[in-house]
Amino acid sequence: MTSLAVDPASATERIVEALRRHLADDFKRKGYVVGLSGGVDSSVSVALAVRALGPKKVFGLFMPEHESDPDSLRLGKMLADYLGIETAIENIAPILDGAACYRRRNEAIRRVVPEFRDDWGCKLVLPNDKLQSDLINVTYLVVQPPGGEMRRVRLPAPEYRQIVAASNFKQRVRKMMEYYHADRLHYAVIGTPNRLEYDQGFFVKGGDGLADIKPIAHLYKTQVYQLAEYLGVPRAITSRPPTTDTFSLPQSQEEFYYSLPTRKLDVVLSGFNEGRSVKSIAAEAGLSVEQVERSIRDVQQKRQTTRYLHMSPWVIEPVIPETTEVSA
């Protein structure tokens, strides 16, 4: 994917300078808090923060719950030890239990699969043949009893919305914890979305979409991996497939949200953003012209559907005047 190659040294230096400048000039805080998931995005983000400020001014936070992949905590701890930063573990399961996160989700599942029990696994997926039709964003529920086979059923809209709404408690509670520690330490919060996630609205408003600065939001996933190698992020993290770590069954980002594997989607999205022809994008991505056209339509639909997530709160009239100088 040569069109996505970056100079990791200069890209790192630009981000590091911005992290220092915004912290001092805009946030007027002492350091940064980063939620660590054991994935490449949070790992690159925290490594950039350490490069900018040193390890003593960066705080890492682990926030497991009942359905977290144990590798998330293991890999996150490994990276934190490698970087030499202070960390804390906040088990958010009791908060999620108190908010009835799991109960609300499972109630919706049982309206579709009445025999579903709380000890079953579950996840949401898109069609297997996403680019064979325009039904890319039809969502299916996958359930699995302990020791049994997976079952897949199409989700009606009300049940889909309730499952997503309940699951979003996880992202919002994690962000609440990040801001608790940021306020306690007089730090700012780093958000970790890459360009695919940020562009396509693959985040929760008031959850992982909330932050004071998002240092890699301009970088395609392929470019994040390039910075990861430059920054020395351990291979155990960079070789791990990107996951949502939201549902009780293992789930890749691709099967949950994207129309293509992220490396191919990087090529399609960057080519589309640069105004390149569909034919040239298809040749570089190793896809047919029709597949690229369908993927671009999906990009446009996701941008339109998730525009709300990017909006700041509206006020009816301006509240803060453009100038606040006191007249003589």
mmCIF file of C-alpha atoms in Angstrom:
data_model
loop_
_atom_site.group_PDB
_atom_site.id
_atom_site.type_symbol
_atom_site.label_atom_id
_atom_site.label_comp_id
_atom_site.label_asym_id
_atom_site.label_seq_id
_atom_site.Cartn_x
_atom_site.Cartn_y
_atom_site.Cartn_z
ATOM 1 C CA MET A 1 0.000 0.000 0.000
ATOM 2 C CA THR A 2 2.651 2.515 -1.126
ATOM 3 C CA SER A 3 0.246 5.456 -1.427
ATOM 4 C CA LEU A 4 -0.198 5.334 2.364
ATOM 5 C CA ALA A 5 3.485 5.358 3.267
ATOM 6 C CA VAL A 6 4.529 8.065 5.738
ATOM 7 C CA ASP A 7 7.835 9.220 7.165
ATOM 8 C CA PRO A 8 7.285 7.927 10.706
ATOM 9 C CA ALA A 9 9.973 10.161 12.224
ATOM 10 C CA SER A 10 8.502 13.410 10.891
ATOM 11 C CA ALA A 11 4.903 12.240 11.514
ATOM 12 C CA THR A 12 5.834 11.435 15.111
ATOM 13 C CA GLU A 13 7.555 14.768 15.638
ATOM 14 C CA ARG A 14 4.502 16.718 14.386
ATOM 15 C CA ILE A 15 2.196 14.840 16.759
ATOM 16 C CA VAL A 16 4.587 15.138 19.694
ATOM 17 C CA GLU A 17 4.914 18.896 19.185
ATOM 18 C CA ALA A 18 1.109 19.240 19.045
ATOM 19 C CA LEU A 19 0.669 17.204 22.229
ATOM 20 C CA ARG A 20 3.103 19.493 24.066
ATOM 21 C CA ARG A 21 1.677 22.715 22.653
ATOM 22 C CA HIS A 22 -1.999 21.979 23.310
ATOM 23 C CA LEU A 23 -1.283 20.731 26.818
ATOM 24 C CA ALA A 24 0.514 23.955 27.740
ATOM 25 C CA ASP A 25 -1.403 26.563 25.733
ATOM 26 C CA ASP A 26 -4.976 25.245 25.545
ATOM 27 C CA PHE A 27 -5.567 22.680 28.284
ATOM 28 C CA LYS A 28 -3.143 24.171 30.825
ATOM 29 C CA ARG A 29 -2.769 20.754 32.394
ATOM 30 C CA LYS A 30 0.241 18.759 33.587
ATOM 31 C CA GLY A 31 0.019 15.487 31.654
ATOM 32 C CA TYR A 32 -2.158 12.982 29.799
ATOM 33 C CA VAL A 33 -4.415 10.052 30.704
ATOM 34 C CA VAL A 34 -4.793 7.248 28.153
ATOM 35 C CA GLY A 35 -7.134 4.256 28.335
ATOM 36 C CA LEU A 36 -5.157 1.164 27.329
ATOM 37 C CA SER A 37 -6.898 -1.674 25.493
ATOM 38 C CA GLY A 38 -3.936 -3.752 24.347
ATOM 39 C CA GLY A 39 -4.649 -2.653 20.764
ATOM 40 C CA VAL A 40 -2.380 -0.817 18.360
ATOM 41 C CA ASP A 41 -4.269 2.500 18.421
ATOM 42 C CA SER A 42 -4.120 3.059 22.190
ATOM 43 C CA SER A 43 -0.567 1.699 22.232
ATOM 44 C CA VAL A 44 0.651 4.185 19.624
ATOM 45 C CA SER A 45 -1.236 7.003 21.342
ATOM 46 C CA VAL A 46 0.345 6.348 24.741
ATOM 47 C CA ALA A 47 3.791 5.893 23.184
ATOM 48 C CA LEU A 48 3.400 9.289 21.489
ATOM 49 C CA ALA A 49 2.397 10.866 24.809
ATOM 50 C CA VAL A 50 5.475 9.406 26.483
ATOM 51 C CA ARG A 51 7.632 10.666 23.627
ATOM 52 C CA ALA A 52 6.131 14.127 24.142
ATOM 53 C CA LEU A 53 6.244 14.415 27.943
ATOM 54 C CA GLY A 54 8.217 11.521 29.366
ATOM 55 C CA PRO A 55 6.750 8.588 31.345
ATOM 56 C CA LYS A 56 6.203 10.482 34.606
ATOM 57 C CA LYS A 57 3.515 12.710 33.035
ATOM 58 C CA VAL A 58 1.496 9.946 31.347
ATOM 59 C CA PHE A 59 -1.035 7.793 33.210
ATOM 60 C CA GLY A 60 -2.384 4.546 31.744
ATOM 61 C CA LEU A 61 -5.760 3.130 32.688
ATOM 62 C CA PHE A 62 -7.029 -0.460 32.318
ATOM 63 C CA MET A 63 -10.807 -0.911 32.520
ATOM 64 C CA PRO A 64 -11.824 -4.583 32.260
ATOM 65 C CA GLU A 65 -15.339 -5.930 32.745
ATOM 66 C CA HIS A 66 -17.066 -9.328 32.721
ATOM 67 C CA GLU A 67 -16.740 -9.831 28.960
ATOM 68 C CA SER A 68 -13.295 -8.335 28.305
ATOM 69 C CA ASP A 69 -10.695 -10.373 26.473
ATOM 70 C CA PRO A 70 -7.976 -11.252 29.040
ATOM 71 C CA ASP A 71 -5.370 -10.424 26.378
ATOM 72 C CA SER A 72 -6.439 -6.775 26.507
ATOM 73 C CA LEU A 73 -5.202 -6.422 30.077
ATOM 74 C CA ARG A 74 -2.148 -8.628 29.589
ATOM 75 C CA LEU A 75 -0.918 -6.759 26.518
ATOM 76 C CA GLY A 76 -1.747 -3.366 27.965
ATOM 77 C CA LYS A 77 0.270 -4.123 31.092
ATOM 78 C CA MET A 78 3.183 -5.322 28.978
ATOM 79 C CA LEU A 79 3.233 -2.032 27.066
ATOM 80 C CA ALA A 80 2.916 0.072 30.214
ATOM 81 C CA ASP A 81 5.861 -1.755 31.769
ATOM 82 C CA TYR A 82 7.857 -1.243 28.571
ATOM 83 C CA LEU A 83 7.127 2.508 28.603
ATOM 84 C CA GLY A 84 7.595 2.874 32.364
ATOM 85 C CA ILE A 85 4.327 4.733 33.022
ATOM 86 C CA GLU A 86 2.146 4.693 36.119
ATOM 87 C CA THR A 87 -1.137 2.775 35.715
ATOM 88 C CA ALA A 88 -4.303 1.757 37.510
ATOM 89 C CA ILE A 89 -6.899 -0.972 37.002
ATOM 90 C CA GLU A 90 -10.542 0.029 37.298
ATOM 91 C CA ASN A 91 -12.889 -2.951 37.111
ATOM 92 C CA ILE A 92 -15.992 -1.377 35.588
ATOM 93 C CA ALA A 93 -18.177 -4.499 35.857
ATOM 94 C CA PRO A 94 -19.948 -3.368 39.079
ATOM 95 C CA ILE A 95 -20.888 -0.059 37.448
ATOM 96 C CA LEU A 96 -22.183 -1.863 34.368
ATOM 97 C CA ASP A 97 -24.164 -4.234 36.588
ATOM 98 C CA GLY A 98 -25.634 -1.250 38.418
ATOM 99 C CA ALA A 99 -26.670 0.355 35.130
ATOM 100 C CA ALA A 100 -28.177 -2.994 34.008
ATOM 101 C CA CYS A 101 -25.969 -2.990 30.917
ATOM 102 C CA TYR A 102 -25.965 -6.780 30.516
ATOM 103 C CA ARG A 103 -29.615 -7.221 31.541
ATOM 104 C CA ARG A 104 -30.905 -4.604 29.089
ATOM 105 C CA ARG A 105 -28.889 -6.133 26.256
ATOM 106 C CA ASN A 106 -29.959 -9.686 27.026
ATOM 107 C CA GLU A 107 -33.626 -8.670 27.243
ATOM 108 C CA ALA A 108 -33.426 -7.461 23.655
ATOM 109 C CA ILE A 109 -31.645 -10.646 22.570
ATOM 110 C CA ARG A 110 -34.349 -12.824 24.155
ATOM 111 C CA ARG A 111 -37.028 -11.082 22.113
ATOM 112 C CA VAL A 112 -35.294 -12.549 19.051
ATOM 113 C CA VAL A 113 -33.878 -15.768 20.562
ATOM 114 C CA PRO A 114 -36.219 -16.669 23.487
ATOM 115 C CA GLU A 115 -34.021 -19.496 24.734
ATOM 116 C CA PHE A 116 -30.968 -17.235 25.110
ATOM 117 C CA ARG A 117 -29.462 -17.448 28.602
ATOM 118 C CA ASP A 118 -27.124 -15.066 30.398
ATOM 119 C CA ASP A 119 -24.193 -17.486 30.164
ATOM 120 C CA TRP A 120 -24.417 -17.668 26.347
ATOM 121 C CA GLY A 121 -21.993 -15.748 24.150
ATOM 122 C CA CYS A 122 -23.200 -13.089 21.732
ATOM 123 C CA LYS A 123 -22.010 -10.553 19.177
ATOM 124 C CA LEU A 124 -23.288 -8.462 16.251
ATOM 125 C CA VAL A 125 -22.008 -9.019 12.713
ATOM 126 C CA LEU A 126 -22.560 -7.781 9.171
ATOM 127 C CA PRO A 127 -23.277 -10.123 6.237
ATOM 128 C CA ASN A 128 -20.414 -12.404 5.225
ATOM 129 C CA ASP A 129 -20.651 -11.257 1.592
ATOM 130 C CA LYS A 130 -20.795 -7.540 2.378
ATOM 131 C CA LEU A 131 -19.691 -6.313 -1.045
ATOM 132 C CA GLN A 132 -21.912 -8.651 -3.071
ATOM 133 C CA SER A 133 -24.977 -6.458 -2.592
ATOM 134 C CA ASP A 134 -25.988 -3.067 -1.254
ATOM 135 C CA LEU A 135 -27.193 -4.637 2.020
ATOM 136 C CA ILE A 136 -23.826 -3.964 3.686
ATOM 137 C CA ASN A 137 -25.274 -2.587 6.900
ATOM 138 C CA VAL A 138 -27.881 -5.255 7.639
ATOM 139 C CA THR A 139 -26.930 -6.488 11.110
ATOM 140 C CA TYR A 140 -27.168 -10.065 12.381
ATOM 141 C CA LEU A 141 -27.054 -11.413 15.914
ATOM 142 C CA VAL A 142 -24.761 -14.366 16.616
ATOM 143 C CA VAL A 143 -25.355 -16.375 19.801
ATOM 144 C CA GLN A 144 -23.616 -19.448 21.186
ATOM 145 C CA PRO A 145 -24.542 -21.614 24.188
ATOM 146 C CA PRO A 146 -21.621 -22.942 26.277
ATOM 147 C CA GLY A 147 -19.993 -25.754 24.319
ATOM 148 C CA GLY A 148 -22.599 -25.434 21.549
ATOM 149 C CA GLU A 149 -22.664 -24.184 17.990
ATOM 150 C CA MET A 150 -23.114 -20.579 16.908
ATOM 151 C CA ARG A 151 -26.481 -19.455 15.575
ATOM 152 C CA ARG A 152 -27.020 -16.412 13.385
ATOM 153 C CA VAL A 153 -30.300 -14.483 13.049
ATOM 154 C CA ARG A 154 -31.204 -11.194 11.423
ATOM 155 C CA LEU A 155 -31.928 -8.433 13.937
ATOM 156 C CA PRO A 156 -35.037 -6.224 13.787
ATOM 157 C CA ALA A 157 -34.298 -2.510 14.236
ATOM 158 C CA PRO A 158 -35.718 -2.087 17.802
ATOM 159 C CA GLU A 159 -33.676 -4.998 19.176
ATOM 160 C CA TYR A 160 -30.555 -3.812 17.338
ATOM 161 C CA ARG A 161 -30.886 -0.325 18.812
ATOM 162 C CA GLN A 162 -31.394 -1.641 22.352
ATOM 163 C CA ILE A 163 -28.406 -3.997 22.136
ATOM 164 C CA VAL A 164 -26.189 -1.178 20.887
ATOM 165 C CA ALA A 165 -27.566 1.297 23.432
ATOM 166 C CA ALA A 166 -26.880 -1.101 26.305
ATOM 167 C CA SER A 167 -23.412 -1.976 25.007
ATOM 168 C CA ASN A 168 -22.553 1.716 24.778
ATOM 169 C CA PHE A 169 -22.570 1.841 28.574
ATOM 170 C CA LYS A 170 -19.156 0.188 28.378
ATOM 171 C CA GLN A 171 -17.518 2.959 26.339
ATOM 172 C CA ARG A 172 -19.189 5.704 28.357
ATOM 173 C CA VAL A 173 -18.192 4.254 31.727
ATOM 174 C CA ARG A 174 -14.605 3.869 30.547
ATOM 175 C CA LYS A 175 -14.487 7.509 29.514
ATOM 176 C CA MET A 176 -16.000 8.547 32.854
ATOM 177 C CA MET A 177 -13.134 6.752 34.589
ATOM 178 C CA GLU A 178 -10.555 8.409 32.354
ATOM 179 C CA TYR A 179 -11.893 11.841 33.252
ATOM 180 C CA TYR A 180 -11.983 10.979 36.945
ATOM 181 C CA HIS A 181 -8.262 10.296 36.889
ATOM 182 C CA ALA A 182 -7.600 13.275 34.613
ATOM 183 C CA ASP A 183 -9.387 15.602 37.041
ATOM 184 C CA ARG A 184 -7.613 14.010 40.005
ATOM 185 C CA LEU A 185 -4.176 14.448 38.438
ATOM 186 C CA HIS A 186 -4.890 17.736 36.632
ATOM 187 C CA TYR A 187 -4.249 15.937 33.338
ATOM 188 C CA ALA A 188 -6.001 15.967 29.944
ATOM 189 C CA VAL A 189 -7.507 12.928 28.199
ATOM 190 C CA ILE A 190 -6.165 11.448 24.973
ATOM 191 C CA GLY A 191 -8.632 9.858 22.544
ATOM 192 C CA THR A 192 -7.353 7.002 20.405
ATOM 193 C CA PRO A 193 -9.453 6.745 17.189
ATOM 194 C CA ASN A 194 -7.633 6.337 13.895
ATOM 195 C CA ARG A 195 -8.863 7.938 10.676
ATOM 196 C CA LEU A 196 -11.086 5.034 9.636
ATOM 197 C CA GLU A 197 -12.917 5.131 12.967
ATOM 198 C CA TYR A 198 -13.121 8.918 13.097
ATOM 199 C CA ASP A 199 -14.240 9.342 9.476
ATOM 200 C CA GLN A 200 -16.771 6.513 9.563
ATOM 201 C CA GLY A 201 -18.281 7.338 12.964
ATOM 202 C CA PHE A 202 -17.048 4.133 14.566
ATOM 203 C CA PHE A 203 -17.192 5.522 18.099
ATOM 204 C CA VAL A 204 -19.695 6.248 20.866
ATOM 205 C CA LYS A 205 -20.736 9.836 21.543
ATOM 206 C CA GLY A 206 -19.826 10.630 25.149
ATOM 207 C CA GLY A 207 -17.768 7.434 25.176
ATOM 208 C CA ASP A 208 -14.644 6.654 23.154
ATOM 209 C CA GLY A 209 -15.529 9.671 20.999
ATOM 210 C CA LEU A 210 -14.930 12.015 23.939
ATOM 211 C CA ALA A 211 -11.426 13.366 24.551
ATOM 212 C CA ASP A 212 -9.366 16.534 24.809
ATOM 213 C CA ILE A 213 -7.061 15.611 21.933
ATOM 214 C CA LYS A 214 -7.037 12.833 19.320
ATOM 215 C CA PRO A 215 -3.449 12.528 18.109
ATOM 216 C CA ILE A 216 -3.893 9.796 15.479
ATOM 217 C CA ALA A 217 -7.320 10.719 14.076
ATOM 218 C CA HIS A 218 -5.650 11.931 10.859
ATOM 219 C CA LEU A 219 -3.767 8.654 10.347
ATOM 220 C CA TYR A 220 -5.135 5.717 8.378
ATOM 221 C CA LYS A 221 -4.818 2.360 10.121
ATOM 222 C CA THR A 222 -1.930 1.382 7.840
ATOM 223 C CA GLN A 223 -0.088 4.524 8.935
ATOM 224 C CA VAL A 224 -0.753 3.807 12.602
ATOM 225 C CA TYR A 225 1.061 0.488 12.149
ATOM 226 C CA GLN A 226 3.995 2.321 10.582
ATOM 227 C CA LEU A 227 4.267 4.578 13.628
ATOM 228 C CA ALA A 228 3.889 1.565 15.904
ATOM 229 C CA GLU A 229 6.968 -0.038 14.367
ATOM 230 C CA TYR A 230 8.915 3.227 14.602
ATOM 231 C CA LEU A 231 7.934 3.725 18.253
ATOM 232 C CA GLY A 232 8.850 0.174 19.219
ATOM 233 C CA VAL A 233 5.370 -1.084 20.079
ATOM 234 C CA PRO A 234 5.793 -4.812 20.835
ATOM 235 C CA ARG A 235 5.025 -7.272 18.062
ATOM 236 C CA ALA A 236 2.554 -9.080 20.327
ATOM 237 C CA ILE A 237 0.342 -5.986 20.057
ATOM 238 C CA THR A 238 0.840 -5.076 16.392
ATOM 239 C CA SER A 239 0.169 -8.668 15.284
ATOM 240 C CA ARG A 240 -3.125 -8.805 17.202
ATOM 241 C CA PRO A 241 -6.201 -8.454 14.943
ATOM 242 C CA PRO A 242 -8.204 -5.276 15.719
ATOM 243 C CA THR A 243 -11.196 -6.129 17.905
ATOM 244 C CA THR A 244 -14.112 -4.260 19.448
ATOM 245 C CA ASP A 245 -13.724 -6.049 22.823
ATOM 246 C CA THR A 246 -17.369 -5.205 23.490
ATOM 247 C CA PHE A 247 -19.307 -8.464 23.204
ATOM 248 C CA SER A 248 -18.842 -11.815 24.916
ATOM 249 C CA LEU A 249 -17.878 -13.612 21.689
ATOM 250 C CA PRO A 250 -14.647 -12.679 19.884
ATOM 251 C CA GLN A 251 -15.436 -10.050 17.285
ATOM 252 C CA SER A 252 -13.293 -8.261 14.727
ATOM 253 C CA GLN A 253 -13.924 -4.639 13.759
ATOM 254 C CA GLU A 254 -14.316 -5.772 10.178
ATOM 255 C CA GLU A 255 -17.190 -8.181 10.816
ATOM 256 C CA PHE A 256 -18.957 -5.659 13.068
ATOM 257 C CA TYR A 257 -18.651 -2.387 11.138
ATOM 258 C CA TYR A 258 -16.414 -2.132 8.077
ATOM 259 C CA SER A 259 -17.150 -3.220 4.516
ATOM 260 C CA LEU A 260 -13.561 -4.377 3.949
ATOM 261 C CA PRO A 261 -10.437 -5.420 5.858
ATOM 262 C CA THR A 262 -8.890 -2.243 7.240
ATOM 263 C CA ARG A 263 -5.819 -2.321 4.989
ATOM 264 C CA LYS A 264 -7.971 -2.439 1.868
ATOM 265 C CA LEU A 265 -10.443 0.079 3.257
ATOM 266 C CA ASP A 266 -7.503 2.432 3.897
ATOM 267 C CA VAL A 267 -6.743 2.360 0.167
ATOM 268 C CA VAL A 268 -10.377 2.898 -0.814
ATOM 269 C CA LEU A 269 -10.964 5.743 1.644
ATOM 270 C CA SER A 270 -7.676 7.533 0.940
ATOM 271 C CA GLY A 271 -8.202 7.207 -2.820
ATOM 272 C CA PHE A 272 -11.759 8.502 -2.517
ATOM 273 C CA ASN A 273 -10.604 11.425 -0.345
ATOM 274 C CA GLU A 274 -7.907 12.270 -2.901
ATOM 275 C CA GLY A 275 -10.387 12.202 -5.801
ATOM 276 C CA ARG A 276 -8.720 9.292 -7.576
ATOM 277 C CA SER A 277 -10.573 7.193 -10.131
ATOM 278 C CA VAL A 278 -12.384 4.078 -9.019
ATOM 279 C CA LYS A 279 -10.331 2.075 -11.511
ATOM 280 C CA SER A 280 -6.987 3.158 -9.990
ATOM 281 C CA ILE A 281 -8.261 2.526 -6.450
ATOM 282 C CA ALA A 282 -9.436 -0.953 -7.454
ATOM 283 C CA ALA A 283 -6.065 -1.777 -8.993
ATOM 284 C CA GLU A 284 -4.143 -0.746 -5.868
ATOM 285 C CA ALA A 285 -6.536 -2.444 -3.444
ATOM 286 C CA GLY A 286 -6.817 -5.669 -5.432
ATOM 287 C CA LEU A 287 -10.596 -5.297 -5.739
ATOM 288 C CA SER A 288 -13.064 -5.144 -8.583
ATOM 289 C CA VAL A 289 -14.437 -1.787 -9.707
ATOM 290 C CA GLU A 290 -17.886 -2.857 -8.487
ATOM 291 C CA GLN A 291 -16.524 -3.732 -5.030
ATOM 292 C CA VAL A 292 -14.863 -0.331 -4.743
ATOM 293 C CA GLU A 293 -18.057 1.421 -5.837
ATOM 294 C CA ARG A 294 -20.075 -0.444 -3.204
ATOM 295 C CA SER A 295 -17.488 0.320 -0.540
ATOM 296 C CA ILE A 296 -17.532 4.031 -1.429
ATOM 297 C CA ARG A 297 -21.317 4.067 -1.193
ATOM 298 C CA ASP A 298 -20.988 2.504 2.251
ATOM 299 C CA VAL A 299 -18.457 5.184 3.248
ATOM 300 C CA GLN A 300 -20.856 7.919 2.135
ATOM 301 C CA GLN A 301 -23.783 6.323 3.954
ATOM 302 C CA LYS A 302 -21.805 5.960 7.188
ATOM 303 C CA ARG A 303 -20.650 9.581 6.981
ATOM 304 C CA GLN A 304 -24.235 10.747 6.596
ATOM 305 C CA THR A 305 -25.640 8.457 9.294
ATOM 306 C CA THR A 306 -22.969 9.278 11.891
ATOM 307 C CA ARG A 307 -22.663 13.028 11.244
ATOM 308 C CA TYR A 308 -24.596 13.558 14.476
ATOM 309 C CA LEU A 309 -21.749 11.977 16.439
ATOM 310 C CA HIS A 310 -19.339 14.714 15.326
ATOM 311 C CA MET A 311 -21.636 17.604 16.211
ATOM 312 C CA SER A 312 -20.980 19.889 19.166
ATOM 313 C CA PRO A 313 -24.013 20.847 21.267
ATOM 314 C CA TRP A 314 -26.110 23.559 19.652
ATOM 315 C CA VAL A 315 -27.064 26.710 21.538
ATOM 316 C CA ILE A 316 -29.921 28.942 20.446
ATOM 317 C CA GLU A 317 -27.866 32.128 20.564
ATOM 318 C CA PRO A 318 -24.150 32.828 21.075
ATOM 319 C CA VAL A 319 -23.280 32.673 24.771
ATOM 320 C CA ILE A 320 -19.655 33.859 24.909
ATOM 321 C CA PRO A 321 -19.018 37.176 23.079
ATOM 322 C CA GLU A 322 -16.234 37.261 20.501
ATOM 323 C CA THR A 323 -14.443 39.870 22.630
ATOM 324 C CA THR A 324 -14.435 40.055 26.394
ATOM 325 C CA GLU A 325 -12.226 43.123 26.753
ATOM 326 C CA VAL A 326 -13.390 45.727 29.262
ATOM 327 C CA SER A 327 -14.033 49.098 27.648
ATOM 328 C CA ALA A 328 -12.541 52.247 29.177
#
